[in-house]
Amino acid sequence: MSSNTDFLLALENVSVSFDGFKAVNDLTLYVNKNEIRVIIGPNGAGKTTVLDLICGRTRVSEGSIRFNNQELTELAEHEIVRRGIGRKFQTPSIYEDLTVFENLEISFPQGRTVWGALTFRRTDTVRKRIHDVAESIFLDGHLHRRAEMLSHGQKQWLEIGMLLIQDPELLMLDEPVAGMSVAERAKTAELLNRITQNRAVLVIEHDMKFVESIAHKVTVLNQGRILAEGSMAAVQDHPRVKEVYLGH
Ligand code: ADP
Ligand code: MG
């Protein structure tokens, strides 16, 4: 069997079983650089598990996951982060007591190890980077506010910023607009559309209007398998997708 080496991320024939139940079943998925891919599907389809497998939180039972043509399946979670994969979980994990600036600063790669933290200086480069990221997440006017004062949507953006500051080549977001207002959703779409250069973004989302505004390609997952894949219009028109979503 030939395997494809042209993609940033390649999952091939990936399965995972939990007590004999296959949450992900022989999944093959390729994601390009500069691509925003959205995974949709009913609850329990295996979407979050796919992200868990990519970031090494859950181990594959079978199959291969390659990133920049390097196998990830044997690596520890922190090694996968170091390879350039950032993942945002459903609930934001920001430091409420710190300011926006400090949250971004602490996420700057140098600041994250004990040694790095001891030798860490607020260089102009770091400062500039924090300001650039803050601007891209609409928080440049809030740098010195404590994170606990932010709205739910702003907290979600801050967490995206804490990943962006590490300059990941693959950014994975699990239901990033859940609980956001319509205006915040539109701004999140704008944010994601602006950050795809030289990276890929993999998003799980239910809000179809949001999906339509960001997805280059949509993968529909159902019972751990791909039901359909393609443009938003193509998958919405797919008979098996209609069957699962609309029951006819
Ligand atoms: P989705 O994100 O699409 O809603 P999940 O990936 O969270 O679905 O879950 C897929 C299925 O796998 C569900 O039936 C869930 O209960 C099961 N599952 C997920 N993670 C685990 C785990 N760590 N242990 C056992 N079962 C799990
Ligand atoms: Mg999920």
XYZ file of C-alpha atoms and ligand atoms in Angstrom:
276
model
C 0.000 0.000 0.000
C 1.381 3.407 -0.880
C 1.111 6.147 1.673
C 0.836 9.806 0.923
C 3.702 12.084 1.957
C 2.389 15.371 0.565
C 0.233 16.289 3.547
C 0.987 18.116 6.765
C -1.121 15.629 8.714
C -1.903 12.093 7.618
C -4.027 9.629 9.557
C -4.115 6.224 7.899
C -6.338 3.333 8.915
C -6.546 4.599 12.474
C -8.702 2.711 14.949
C -9.125 2.905 18.678
C -11.111 0.555 20.870
C -12.405 1.276 24.348
C -13.327 -2.058 25.955
C -14.024 -3.573 22.565
C -16.038 -0.577 21.330
C -14.476 1.048 18.276
C -14.798 4.798 18.848
C -12.678 5.431 15.737
C -12.875 2.807 13.044
C -10.322 2.541 10.228
C -10.121 6.292 9.721
C -8.002 7.764 6.922
C -7.765 11.537 6.862
C -5.349 13.955 5.211
C -4.972 17.638 6.021
C -2.955 20.136 3.987
C -0.979 23.118 5.114
C -2.977 26.389 4.848
C -6.173 24.383 5.194
C -9.049 24.814 7.618
C -10.682 21.420 8.045
C -13.856 21.030 10.026
C -15.002 17.726 11.471
C -18.740 17.504 12.059
C -20.952 14.645 13.162
C -23.481 13.620 15.789
C -22.582 13.305 19.474
C -20.484 10.239 20.126
C -19.270 10.096 16.513
C -15.640 10.047 17.666
C -14.687 13.646 16.851
C -12.996 14.511 20.137
C -11.320 11.107 20.175
C -9.683 11.938 16.828
C -8.092 15.030 18.410
C -7.091 12.964 21.476
C -5.325 10.501 19.161
C -3.477 13.219 17.241
C -2.207 14.948 20.387
C -1.204 11.660 22.049
C -3.704 11.808 24.900
C -5.215 8.549 23.669
C -3.138 5.846 21.966
C -4.190 4.326 18.652
C -5.068 0.622 18.677
C -4.159 0.408 15.003
C -2.954 2.671 12.227
C -0.546 5.505 11.648
C -0.577 9.244 12.353
C 2.124 11.250 10.616
C 2.884 14.928 10.929
C 5.412 16.389 8.508
C 6.024 12.748 7.556
C 7.039 11.774 11.063
C 5.166 9.159 13.006
C 3.442 10.533 16.106
C 1.842 7.432 17.550
C 4.805 6.511 19.760
C 5.477 10.020 21.072
C 4.587 11.511 24.455
C 2.088 14.387 24.527
C 4.744 17.047 25.264
C 6.863 15.801 22.379
C 3.876 16.149 20.057
C 3.390 19.730 21.293
C 7.051 20.392 20.553
C 6.618 19.101 17.013
C 4.177 21.966 16.461
C 0.708 20.752 17.388
C -1.442 22.935 19.641
C -4.812 21.848 20.942
C -7.595 23.770 22.588
C -9.997 21.846 24.764
C -13.701 22.607 25.134
C -13.352 24.416 28.454
C -10.845 27.277 28.509
C -7.754 26.691 30.627
C -6.468 30.195 31.158
C -4.991 31.657 34.338
C -7.847 33.739 35.742
C -5.635 35.661 38.196
C -3.164 36.794 35.556
C -3.610 39.566 33.027
C -4.091 38.922 29.326
C -0.469 39.979 28.782
C 0.793 37.592 31.463
C -1.284 34.707 30.132
C 0.295 35.188 26.718
C 3.751 35.690 28.177
C 3.609 32.508 30.218
C 2.658 30.605 27.072
C 5.620 31.905 25.107
C 7.744 28.784 24.414
C 10.793 29.979 26.419
C 8.671 30.674 29.466
C 7.328 27.175 29.857
C 10.181 25.170 31.373
C 11.629 25.810 34.822
C 14.983 26.708 33.319
C 13.301 28.876 30.671
C 11.256 30.674 33.322
C 14.350 31.419 35.416
C 16.299 32.858 32.526
C 13.317 34.452 30.859
C 13.520 38.128 30.046
C 10.808 40.284 28.585
C 12.679 41.017 25.434
C 11.340 43.376 22.799
C 10.822 40.355 20.563
C 8.571 38.698 23.140
C 6.706 41.934 23.782
C 6.165 42.491 20.077
C 4.950 38.935 19.626
C 2.494 39.293 22.526
C 1.103 42.494 21.025
C 0.746 40.913 17.577
C -1.073 37.903 18.969
C -3.265 40.094 21.202
C -4.279 42.072 18.149
C -5.194 38.955 16.200
C -7.435 37.743 19.057
C -9.117 41.168 19.481
C -7.603 41.695 22.932
C -4.961 44.341 22.233
C -7.094 46.837 24.124
C -7.324 44.517 27.152
C -3.709 43.466 27.721
C -3.636 44.580 31.339
C -7.010 43.269 32.408
C -7.160 40.229 34.612
C -8.398 37.262 32.607
C -11.265 36.629 35.019
C -12.784 39.963 33.920
C -13.094 38.849 30.293
C -16.315 37.653 28.674
C -16.700 33.966 27.869
C -15.882 34.651 24.216
C -12.807 36.720 25.071
C -11.556 33.905 27.309
C -11.890 31.498 24.406
C -9.912 33.891 22.184
C -7.260 34.269 24.862
C -6.786 30.544 24.942
C -6.438 30.499 21.160
C -3.854 33.269 21.594
C -1.960 31.189 24.154
C -1.641 28.516 21.483
C -0.848 30.969 18.667
C 2.043 32.436 20.610
C 3.704 29.035 20.336
C 3.303 29.291 16.554
C 1.890 25.796 16.047
C 1.899 24.326 12.575
C -1.330 22.529 13.381
C -3.941 24.139 15.593
C -6.807 21.967 16.833
C -9.954 23.454 18.336
C -12.805 21.503 19.902
C -16.094 23.418 19.638
C -14.497 26.874 19.869
C -17.717 28.886 19.458
C -19.887 26.975 21.936
C -21.550 29.530 24.224
C -20.492 32.504 22.090
C -22.790 35.267 20.864
C -23.525 35.628 17.154
C -21.121 38.587 16.935
C -18.370 36.641 18.738
C -18.864 33.705 16.388
C -18.398 35.961 13.352
C -15.220 37.419 14.869
C -13.904 33.937 15.654
C -14.413 32.992 12.002
C -12.510 36.127 10.994
C -9.721 35.214 13.430
C -9.369 31.662 12.106
C -9.454 32.777 8.493
C -6.548 35.133 9.215
C -4.193 32.611 10.854
C -3.987 29.832 8.287
C -0.807 30.935 6.622
C 1.806 28.169 6.889
C -0.335 26.123 9.176
C -3.417 23.970 9.238
C -6.410 24.391 11.505
C -8.537 21.424 12.509
C -11.863 22.372 14.055
C -14.739 20.399 15.543
C -17.960 22.361 15.422
C -21.740 21.992 15.353
C -22.760 25.501 14.272
C -23.285 25.062 10.532
C -23.265 28.771 9.763
C -19.881 29.021 11.459
C -18.624 25.888 9.708
C -19.626 27.335 6.358
C -17.721 30.532 7.087
C -14.412 28.783 7.824
C -14.252 25.303 6.285
C -12.168 24.658 3.219
C -13.267 21.059 3.527
C -15.667 19.242 5.834
C -15.302 15.693 7.117
C -18.506 14.113 8.405
C -17.884 11.489 11.046
C -20.439 8.953 12.207
C -19.815 5.972 14.488
C -16.061 6.407 14.100
C -16.126 6.335 10.316
C -16.147 8.945 7.567
C -19.606 9.325 6.127
C -18.742 12.038 3.633
C -15.958 14.487 2.879
C -15.721 17.542 0.669
C -16.984 21.083 0.382
C -19.748 22.184 2.746
C -22.211 22.212 -0.154
C -21.200 18.728 -1.276
C -21.473 17.105 2.155
C -24.790 18.816 2.919
C -26.135 17.351 -0.271
C -24.808 13.871 0.467
C -27.654 11.336 0.830
C -26.043 9.502 3.772
C -25.442 12.771 5.611
C -29.096 13.736 5.144
C -30.053 10.325 6.481
C -28.027 10.753 9.683
C -28.932 14.376 10.292
C -32.507 14.482 9.081
C -33.535 10.861 9.365
C -34.558 10.471 5.734
P -17.790 13.214 19.908
O -16.689 14.158 20.250
O -17.956 13.014 18.437
O -19.095 13.583 20.541
P -16.208 11.303 21.387
O -14.985 11.189 20.585
O -16.135 12.122 22.617
O -17.415 11.768 20.466
O -16.686 9.857 21.840
C -16.867 8.782 20.933
C -17.258 7.550 21.697
O -16.125 7.038 22.406
C -18.325 7.784 22.741
O -19.176 6.652 22.751
C -17.544 7.916 24.027
O -18.324 7.514 25.119
C -16.384 6.972 23.795
N -15.152 7.378 24.497
C -14.443 8.498 24.236
N -13.334 8.566 25.002
C -13.360 7.453 25.793
C -12.496 6.922 26.807
N -11.358 7.569 27.147
N -12.838 5.752 27.380
C -13.949 5.097 27.005
N -14.809 5.531 26.066
C -14.529 6.686 25.451
Mg -16.664 15.950 21.399
